[in-house]
Amino acid sequence: MYELLLFAGDPKGGGGSIQLVFLGLMILVFWLFMIRPQAKKAKQQKSFIENLQKGDKVVTIAGIHGVVNKVNEDGTLSLEINPGSYIKIERSSISLDWTTQLNKVATDKK
């Protein structure tokens, strides 16, 4: 008996297609303002990391400043943090935002 009432649906009918349109619009807005910018930023970070070269001034996500001394084949970098002091770090630990900010300040001072 109760199953028949549940399957009977809305007696007024209609409005289902409007709800689907609103759901589609909500998904579109969510994609435009949440997912797309993050994907774009991740793509920039990946491009930045792949284009690192010897002599680039960088900042790691831990806040360590240094100059790229060597780009290794295993996805790591040899970073010179003081003259004669080197550390081996993962490429993914380089911060795009902080490195851009560091190089921007350096170019502004010139």
CSV table of N, CA, C and O in Angstrom, one decimal:
chain,number,residue,atom,x,y,z
A,1,MET,N,0.8,-1.2,0.0
A,1,MET,CA,0.0,0.0,0.0
A,1,MET,C,0.9,1.2,0.0
A,1,MET,O,0.6,2.1,-0.8
A,2,TYR,N,1.8,1.3,0.9
A,2,TYR,CA,2.7,2.5,1.0
A,2,TYR,C,3.6,2.6,-0.2
A,2,TYR,O,3.9,3.7,-0.6
A,3,GLU,N,3.9,1.4,-0.8
A,3,GLU,CA,4.8,1.5,-2.0
A,3,GLU,C,4.0,2.1,-3.2
A,3,GLU,O,4.6,2.9,-4.0
A,4,LEU,N,2.8,1.9,-3.2
A,4,LEU,CA,2.0,2.5,-4.3
A,4,LEU,C,1.9,4.0,-4.1
A,4,LEU,O,2.0,4.8,-5.1
A,5,LEU,N,1.9,4.5,-2.9
A,5,LEU,CA,1.9,5.9,-2.6
A,5,LEU,C,3.2,6.6,-3.0
A,5,LEU,O,3.3,7.7,-3.5
A,6,LEU,N,4.3,5.8,-2.7
A,6,LEU,CA,5.6,6.4,-3.0
A,6,LEU,C,5.8,6.4,-4.5
A,6,LEU,O,6.5,7.4,-5.0
A,7,PHE,N,5.4,5.5,-5.3
A,7,PHE,CA,5.6,5.5,-6.7
A,7,PHE,C,4.6,6.4,-7.5
A,7,PHE,O,4.7,6.6,-8.6
A,8,ALA,N,3.6,6.8,-6.8
A,8,ALA,CA,2.6,7.7,-7.4
A,8,ALA,C,3.2,9.0,-7.9
A,8,ALA,O,2.8,9.6,-8.9
A,9,GLY,N,4.2,9.5,-7.2
A,9,GLY,CA,4.9,10.7,-7.6
A,9,GLY,C,4.1,12.0,-7.2
A,9,GLY,O,3.1,11.9,-6.4
A,10,ASP,N,4.6,13.1,-7.7
A,10,ASP,CA,4.0,14.4,-7.3
A,10,ASP,C,2.7,14.5,-8.1
A,10,ASP,O,2.7,14.5,-9.3
A,11,PRO,N,1.6,14.8,-7.4
A,11,PRO,CA,0.3,14.9,-8.1
A,11,PRO,C,0.3,16.2,-9.0
A,11,PRO,O,-0.5,16.2,-10.0
A,12,LYS,N,1.0,17.2,-8.7
A,12,LYS,CA,1.0,18.4,-9.5
A,12,LYS,C,1.8,18.2,-10.8
A,12,LYS,O,1.4,18.8,-11.8
A,13,GLY,N,2.8,17.5,-10.8
A,13,GLY,CA,3.6,17.2,-12.0
A,13,GLY,C,4.4,18.4,-12.4
A,13,GLY,O,4.3,19.5,-11.9
A,14,GLY,N,5.2,18.2,-13.5
A,14,GLY,CA,6.0,19.4,-14.0
A,14,GLY,C,7.1,19.8,-13.1
A,14,GLY,O,7.2,19.4,-12.0
A,15,GLY,N,7.9,20.7,-13.6
A,15,GLY,CA,9.0,21.3,-12.8
A,15,GLY,C,10.3,20.5,-12.7
A,15,GLY,O,11.3,20.9,-12.3
A,16,GLY,N,10.2,19.2,-13.2
A,16,GLY,CA,11.4,18.4,-13.2
A,16,GLY,C,12.5,18.9,-14.1
A,16,GLY,O,13.7,18.8,-13.8
A,17,SER,N,12.1,19.4,-15.3
A,17,SER,CA,13.1,19.8,-16.2
A,17,SER,C,13.7,21.1,-15.8
A,17,SER,O,14.9,21.3,-16.0
A,18,ILE,N,13.0,22.0,-15.1
A,18,ILE,CA,13.6,23.2,-14.6
A,18,ILE,C,14.6,22.9,-13.5
A,18,ILE,O,15.7,23.5,-13.5
A,19,GLN,N,14.3,21.9,-12.7
A,19,GLN,CA,15.3,21.5,-11.7
A,19,GLN,C,16.6,21.0,-12.3
A,19,GLN,O,17.7,21.2,-11.8
A,20,LEU,N,16.4,20.2,-13.4
A,20,LEU,CA,17.6,19.7,-14.1
A,20,LEU,C,18.4,20.9,-14.7
A,20,LEU,O,19.7,20.8,-14.6
A,21,VAL,N,17.8,21.9,-15.2
A,21,VAL,CA,18.5,23.0,-15.7
A,21,VAL,C,19.2,23.8,-14.6
A,21,VAL,O,20.4,24.1,-14.8
A,22,PHE,N,18.6,24.0,-13.5
A,22,PHE,CA,19.3,24.6,-12.4
A,22,PHE,C,20.4,23.8,-11.8
A,22,PHE,O,21.5,24.3,-11.5
A,23,LEU,N,20.3,22.5,-11.8
A,23,LEU,CA,21.4,21.6,-11.4
A,23,LEU,C,22.5,21.7,-12.3
A,23,LEU,O,23.7,21.8,-11.9
A,24,GLY,N,22.2,21.7,-13.6
A,24,GLY,CA,23.3,21.9,-14.6
A,24,GLY,C,24.0,23.2,-14.5
A,24,GLY,O,25.2,23.3,-14.6
A,25,LEU,N,23.2,24.3,-14.3
A,25,LEU,CA,23.8,25.6,-14.1
A,25,LEU,C,24.7,25.7,-12.8
A,25,LEU,O,25.8,26.3,-12.8
A,26,MET,N,24.2,25.0,-11.8
A,26,MET,CA,25.1,25.0,-10.5
A,26,MET,C,26.4,24.2,-10.8
A,26,MET,O,27.4,24.7,-10.3
A,27,ILE,N,26.3,23.2,-11.5
A,27,ILE,CA,27.5,22.4,-11.8
A,27,ILE,C,28.5,23.3,-12.7
A,27,ILE,O,29.7,23.3,-12.5
A,28,LEU,N,27.9,24.0,-13.7
A,28,LEU,CA,28.7,24.8,-14.5
A,28,LEU,C,29.4,25.9,-13.7
A,28,LEU,O,30.6,26.2,-13.9
A,29,VAL,N,28.6,26.6,-12.9
A,29,VAL,CA,29.2,27.7,-12.1
A,29,VAL,C,30.3,27.1,-11.1
A,29,VAL,O,31.4,27.7,-11.0
A,30,PHE,N,30.0,26.0,-10.5
A,30,PHE,CA,31.0,25.3,-9.6
A,30,PHE,C,32.3,25.0,-10.4
A,30,PHE,O,33.4,25.3,-9.9
A,31,TRP,N,32.1,24.5,-11.6
A,31,TRP,CA,33.3,24.2,-12.5
A,31,TRP,C,34.1,25.5,-12.8
A,31,TRP,O,35.3,25.5,-12.8
A,32,LEU,N,33.3,26.6,-13.2
A,32,LEU,CA,34.0,27.8,-13.7
A,32,LEU,C,34.7,28.5,-12.5
A,32,LEU,O,35.8,29.0,-12.8
A,33,PHE,N,34.2,28.5,-11.3
A,33,PHE,CA,34.8,29.3,-10.3
A,33,PHE,C,35.6,28.5,-9.3
A,33,PHE,O,36.4,29.0,-8.5
A,34,MET,N,35.5,27.1,-9.3
A,34,MET,CA,36.3,26.3,-8.3
A,34,MET,C,37.3,25.4,-9.0
A,34,MET,O,38.5,25.4,-8.7
A,35,ILE,N,36.9,24.6,-9.9
A,35,ILE,CA,37.7,23.6,-10.5
A,35,ILE,C,38.7,24.2,-11.5
A,35,ILE,O,39.9,23.9,-11.5
A,36,ARG,N,38.1,25.0,-12.4
A,36,ARG,CA,39.0,25.5,-13.5
A,36,ARG,C,40.2,26.3,-13.1
A,36,ARG,O,41.3,26.1,-13.5
A,37,PRO,N,40.0,27.3,-12.1
A,37,PRO,CA,41.2,28.0,-11.7
A,37,PRO,C,42.2,27.2,-11.0
A,37,PRO,O,43.4,27.4,-11.2
A,38,GLN,N,41.8,26.2,-10.2
A,38,GLN,CA,42.8,25.3,-9.6
A,38,GLN,C,43.5,24.5,-10.6
A,38,GLN,O,44.7,24.2,-10.5
A,39,ALA,N,42.8,24.0,-11.7
A,39,ALA,CA,43.5,23.2,-12.7
A,39,ALA,C,44.5,24.1,-13.5
A,39,ALA,O,45.6,23.7,-13.8
A,40,LYS,N,44.1,25.4,-13.7
A,40,LYS,CA,45.0,26.3,-14.4
A,40,LYS,C,46.2,26.6,-13.6
A,40,LYS,O,47.3,26.6,-14.1
A,41,LYS,N,46.1,26.7,-12.3
A,41,LYS,CA,47.2,27.0,-11.4
A,41,LYS,C,48.1,25.8,-11.3
A,41,LYS,O,49.3,25.9,-11.3
A,42,ALA,N,47.5,24.6,-11.3
A,42,ALA,CA,48.3,23.4,-11.2
A,42,ALA,C,49.1,23.2,-12.5
A,42,ALA,O,50.3,22.8,-12.5
A,43,LYS,N,48.5,23.6,-13.6
A,43,LYS,CA,49.2,23.5,-14.9
A,43,LYS,C,50.4,24.5,-15.0
A,43,LYS,O,51.5,24.1,-15.5
A,44,GLN,N,50.2,25.7,-14.4
A,44,GLN,CA,51.3,26.7,-14.4
A,44,GLN,C,52.4,26.2,-13.5
A,44,GLN,O,53.6,26.3,-13.8
A,45,GLN,N,52.1,25.6,-12.3
A,45,GLN,CA,53.1,25.1,-11.4
A,45,GLN,C,53.9,24.0,-12.1
A,45,GLN,O,55.1,23.9,-12.0
A,46,LYS,N,53.2,23.1,-12.8
A,46,LYS,CA,53.9,22.0,-13.5
A,46,LYS,C,54.8,22.5,-14.6
A,46,LYS,O,56.0,22.1,-14.7
A,47,SER,N,54.4,23.5,-15.3
A,47,SER,CA,55.2,24.1,-16.4
A,47,SER,C,56.4,24.8,-15.7
A,47,SER,O,57.6,24.7,-16.3
A,48,PHE,N,56.2,25.5,-14.6
A,48,PHE,CA,57.3,26.2,-13.9
A,48,PHE,C,58.4,25.2,-13.5
A,48,PHE,O,59.6,25.4,-13.6
A,49,ILE,N,57.9,24.1,-12.9
A,49,ILE,CA,58.9,23.1,-12.3
A,49,ILE,C,59.7,22.5,-13.5
A,49,ILE,O,60.9,22.2,-13.3
A,50,GLU,N,59.0,22.2,-14.6
A,50,GLU,CA,59.7,21.6,-15.7
A,50,GLU,C,60.7,22.5,-16.4
A,50,GLU,O,61.7,22.0,-16.9
A,51,ASN,N,60.5,23.8,-16.2
A,51,ASN,CA,61.4,24.7,-16.9
A,51,ASN,C,62.5,25.3,-16.0
A,51,ASN,O,63.1,26.3,-16.4
A,52,LEU,N,62.7,24.7,-14.8
A,52,LEU,CA,63.7,25.2,-13.9
A,52,LEU,C,65.1,24.9,-14.5
A,52,LEU,O,65.3,23.8,-15.1
A,53,GLN,N,66.0,25.9,-14.4
A,53,GLN,CA,67.3,25.7,-15.0
A,53,GLN,C,68.4,26.1,-14.0
A,53,GLN,O,68.1,26.8,-13.0
A,54,LYS,N,69.6,25.8,-14.3
A,54,LYS,CA,70.7,26.1,-13.4
A,54,LYS,C,70.8,27.7,-13.3
A,54,LYS,O,70.7,28.4,-14.3
A,55,GLY,N,71.0,28.2,-12.1
A,55,GLY,CA,71.1,29.6,-11.9
A,55,GLY,C,69.8,30.3,-11.5
A,55,GLY,O,69.9,31.5,-11.2
A,56,ASP,N,68.7,29.6,-11.5
A,56,ASP,CA,67.4,30.2,-11.2
A,56,ASP,C,67.4,30.4,-9.7
A,56,ASP,O,67.7,29.5,-8.9
A,57,LYS,N,66.9,31.6,-9.2
A,57,LYS,CA,66.7,31.9,-7.8
A,57,LYS,C,65.3,31.4,-7.5
A,57,LYS,O,64.3,31.8,-8.1
A,58,VAL,N,65.2,30.5,-6.4
A,58,VAL,CA,63.9,29.9,-6.1
A,58,VAL,C,63.7,30.0,-4.6
A,58,VAL,O,64.7,30.2,-3.8
A,59,VAL,N,62.5,29.7,-4.2
A,59,VAL,CA,62.1,29.6,-2.8
A,59,VAL,C,61.3,28.3,-2.7
A,59,VAL,O,60.4,28.1,-3.5
A,60,THR,N,61.6,27.5,-1.7
A,60,THR,CA,60.9,26.3,-1.5
A,60,THR,C,59.6,26.5,-0.7
A,60,THR,O,59.4,27.6,-0.1
A,61,ILE,N,58.7,25.5,-0.6
A,61,ILE,CA,57.5,25.7,0.1
A,61,ILE,C,57.8,25.7,1.6
A,61,ILE,O,57.0,26.2,2.4
A,62,ALA,N,59.0,25.3,2.0
A,62,ALA,CA,59.4,25.5,3.4
A,62,ALA,C,60.0,26.8,3.7
A,62,ALA,O,60.4,27.1,4.9
A,63,GLY,N,60.2,27.6,2.7
A,63,GLY,CA,60.8,29.0,2.9
A,63,GLY,C,62.3,29.1,2.7
A,63,GLY,O,62.9,30.1,3.1
A,64,ILE,N,62.9,28.0,2.2
A,64,ILE,CA,64.3,28.1,2.0
A,64,ILE,C,64.6,28.8,0.6
A,64,ILE,O,64.1,28.4,-0.4
A,65,HIS,N,65.5,29.8,0.7
A,65,HIS,CA,65.9,30.5,-0.5
A,65,HIS,C,67.2,29.9,-1.0
A,65,HIS,O,68.1,29.5,-0.2
A,66,GLY,N,67.3,29.8,-2.3
A,66,GLY,CA,68.6,29.3,-2.9
A,66,GLY,C,68.6,29.5,-4.4
A,66,GLY,O,67.7,30.0,-5.0
A,67,VAL,N,69.7,29.0,-5.0
A,67,VAL,CA,69.9,29.1,-6.4
A,67,VAL,C,70.1,27.6,-6.9
A,67,VAL,O,70.8,26.8,-6.3
A,68,VAL,N,69.4,27.3,-8.0
A,68,VAL,CA,69.5,26.0,-8.6
A,68,VAL,C,70.9,25.8,-9.1
A,68,VAL,O,71.4,26.5,-9.9
A,69,ASN,N,71.6,24.7,-8.5
A,69,ASN,CA,72.9,24.4,-8.9
A,69,ASN,C,72.9,23.3,-10.0
A,69,ASN,O,73.7,23.4,-10.9
A,70,LYS,N,72.0,22.3,-9.9
A,70,LYS,CA,72.0,21.2,-10.8
A,70,LYS,C,70.6,20.7,-10.9
A,70,LYS,O,69.9,20.5,-9.8
A,71,VAL,N,70.1,20.3,-12.0
A,71,VAL,CA,68.8,19.7,-12.2
A,71,VAL,C,69.1,18.2,-12.5
A,71,VAL,O,69.7,17.8,-13.5
A,72,ASN,N,68.7,17.4,-11.5
A,72,ASN,CA,69.0,15.9,-11.6
A,72,ASN,C,67.9,15.2,-12.4
A,72,ASN,O,66.8,15.7,-12.6
A,73,GLU,N,68.3,14.1,-13.0
A,73,GLU,CA,67.3,13.3,-13.8
A,73,GLU,C,66.2,12.6,-13.0
A,73,GLU,O,65.2,12.3,-13.5
A,74,ASP,N,66.4,12.4,-11.7
A,74,ASP,CA,65.5,11.7,-10.8
A,74,ASP,C,64.4,12.6,-10.2
A,74,ASP,O,63.7,12.2,-9.3
A,75,GLY,N,64.2,13.8,-10.8
A,75,GLY,CA,63.2,14.7,-10.3
A,75,GLY,C,63.6,15.5,-9.1
A,75,GLY,O,62.8,16.1,-8.4
A,76,THR,N,64.9,15.6,-8.8
A,76,THR,CA,65.4,16.4,-7.7
A,76,THR,C,66.3,17.5,-8.2
A,76,THR,O,66.7,17.6,-9.4
A,77,LEU,N,66.5,18.5,-7.3
A,77,LEU,CA,67.4,19.6,-7.6
A,77,LEU,C,68.5,19.7,-6.6
A,77,LEU,O,68.3,19.3,-5.4
A,78,SER,N,69.6,20.1,-7.0
A,78,SER,CA,70.7,20.5,-6.1
A,78,SER,C,70.6,22.0,-5.9
A,78,SER,O,70.8,22.7,-6.9
A,79,LEU,N,70.3,22.4,-4.7
A,79,LEU,CA,70.1,23.8,-4.4
A,79,LEU,C,71.2,24.4,-3.6
A,79,LEU,O,71.5,23.8,-2.5
A,80,GLU,N,71.8,25.5,-4.0
A,80,GLU,CA,72.8,26.1,-3.2
A,80,GLU,C,72.2,27.2,-2.4
A,80,GLU,O,71.6,28.2,-2.8
A,81,ILE,N,72.3,27.0,-1.0
A,81,ILE,CA,71.6,27.9,-0.1
A,81,ILE,C,72.6,28.9,0.5
A,81,ILE,O,72.2,30.0,0.9
A,82,ASN,N,73.8,28.6,0.5
A,82,ASN,CA,74.9,29.4,0.9
A,82,ASN,C,76.1,29.1,0.0
A,82,ASN,O,76.1,27.9,-0.5
A,83,PRO,N,77.1,29.9,-0.2
A,83,PRO,CA,78.2,29.6,-1.1
A,83,PRO,C,78.9,28.3,-0.5
A,83,PRO,O,79.3,28.3,0.6
A,84,GLY,N,78.8,27.2,-1.3
A,84,GLY,CA,79.5,26.0,-0.8
A,84,GLY,C,78.5,25.0,-0.1
A,84,GLY,O,78.9,23.9,0.2
A,85,SER,N,77.3,25.5,0.2
A,85,SER,CA,76.3,24.6,0.9
A,85,SER,C,75.2,24.2,0.0
A,85,SER,O,74.5,25.1,-0.6
A,86,TYR,N,75.1,22.9,-0.2
A,86,TYR,CA,74.1,22.4,-1.2
A,86,TYR,C,73.1,21.5,-0.5
A,86,TYR,O,73.5,20.7,0.4
A,87,ILE,N,71.9,21.5,-0.9
A,87,ILE,CA,70.9,20.5,-0.4
A,87,ILE,C,70.2,19.9,-1.6
A,87,ILE,O,70.1,20.6,-2.7
A,88,LYS,N,69.7,18.7,-1.5
A,88,LYS,CA,69.0,18.0,-2.5
A,88,LYS,C,67.5,18.0,-2.2
A,88,LYS,O,67.2,17.6,-1.1
A,89,ILE,N,66.7,18.6,-3.1
A,89,ILE,CA,65.3,18.7,-2.8
A,89,ILE,C,64.5,18.2,-4.0
A,89,ILE,O,65.0,18.1,-5.1
A,90,GLU,N,63.2,17.9,-3.7
A,90,GLU,CA,62.3,17.5,-4.8
A,90,GLU,C,61.9,18.7,-5.6
A,90,GLU,O,61.8,19.8,-5.0
A,91,ARG,N,61.7,18.5,-6.9
A,91,ARG,CA,61.3,19.6,-7.7
A,91,ARG,C,59.9,20.2,-7.3
A,91,ARG,O,59.7,21.4,-7.3
A,92,SER,N,59.1,19.3,-6.8
A,92,SER,CA,57.7,19.7,-6.4
A,92,SER,C,57.7,20.6,-5.2
A,92,SER,O,56.7,21.2,-4.8
A,93,SER,N,58.9,20.7,-4.5
A,93,SER,CA,58.9,21.5,-3.3
A,93,SER,C,59.2,23.0,-3.6
A,93,SER,O,59.3,23.8,-2.7
A,94,ILE,N,59.3,23.3,-4.8
A,94,ILE,CA,59.6,24.7,-5.2
A,94,ILE,C,58.2,25.5,-5.3
A,94,ILE,O,57.3,25.0,-5.9
A,95,SER,N,58.1,26.6,-4.6
A,95,SER,CA,56.9,27.4,-4.6
A,95,SER,C,56.9,28.4,-5.8
A,95,SER,O,57.8,29.2,-5.9
A,96,LEU,N,55.9,28.2,-6.6
A,96,LEU,CA,55.7,29.2,-7.8
A,96,LEU,C,55.4,30.6,-7.3
A,96,LEU,O,56.0,31.5,-7.7
A,97,ASP,N,54.5,30.7,-6.3
A,97,ASP,CA,54.1,32.0,-5.8
A,97,ASP,C,55.3,32.8,-5.2
A,97,ASP,O,55.6,33.9,-5.5
A,98,TRP,N,56.0,32.1,-4.3
A,98,TRP,CA,57.1,32.8,-3.6
A,98,TRP,C,58.2,33.1,-4.5
A,98,TRP,O,58.9,34.1,-4.3
A,99,THR,N,58.5,32.1,-5.4
A,99,THR,CA,59.6,32.4,-6.3
A,99,THR,C,59.3,33.5,-7.3
A,99,THR,O,60.2,34.4,-7.5
A,100,THR,N,58.1,33.6,-7.7
A,100,THR,CA,57.7,34.7,-8.6
A,100,THR,C,57.8,36.0,-7.8
A,100,THR,O,58.3,37.0,-8.3
A,101,GLN,N,57.4,36.0,-6.5
A,101,GLN,CA,57.4,37.2,-5.7
A,101,GLN,C,58.9,37.6,-5.5
A,101,GLN,O,59.2,38.8,-5.5
A,102,LEU,N,59.8,36.6,-5.2
A,102,LEU,CA,61.2,36.9,-5.0
A,102,LEU,C,61.8,37.5,-6.3
A,102,LEU,O,62.5,38.5,-6.2
A,103,ASN,N,61.5,37.0,-7.4
A,103,ASN,CA,62.1,37.5,-8.6
A,103,ASN,C,61.5,38.8,-9.0
A,103,ASN,O,62.2,39.7,-9.6
A,104,LYS,N,60.2,39.1,-8.7
A,104,LYS,CA,59.6,40.4,-8.9
A,104,LYS,C,60.3,41.5,-8.1
A,104,LYS,O,60.5,42.5,-8.6
A,105,VAL,N,60.5,41.2,-6.8
A,105,VAL,CA,61.2,42.2,-6.0
A,105,VAL,C,62.6,42.5,-6.5
A,105,VAL,O,63.0,43.6,-6.5
A,106,ALA,N,63.3,41.4,-7.0
A,106,ALA,CA,64.6,41.6,-7.5
A,106,ALA,C,64.6,42.5,-8.7
A,106,ALA,O,65.5,43.3,-8.9
A,107,THR,N,63.6,42.3,-9.6
A,107,THR,CA,63.6,43.1,-10.8
A,107,THR,C,63.1,44.5,-10.5
A,107,THR,O,63.5,45.5,-11.2
A,108,ASP,N,62.2,44.7,-9.5
A,108,ASP,CA,61.8,46.0,-9.1
A,108,ASP,C,62.9,46.9,-8.6
A,108,ASP,O,62.9,48.1,-8.7
A,109,LYS,N,63.8,46.3,-7.9
A,109,LYS,CA,64.9,47.0,-7.3
A,109,LYS,C,65.9,47.6,-8.3
A,109,LYS,O,66.6,48.5,-8.1
A,110,LYS,N,65.9,46.9,-9.5
A,110,LYS,CA,66.9,47.4,-10.5
A,110,LYS,C,66.5,48.7,-11.1
A,110,LYS,O,65.6,49.3,-11.2
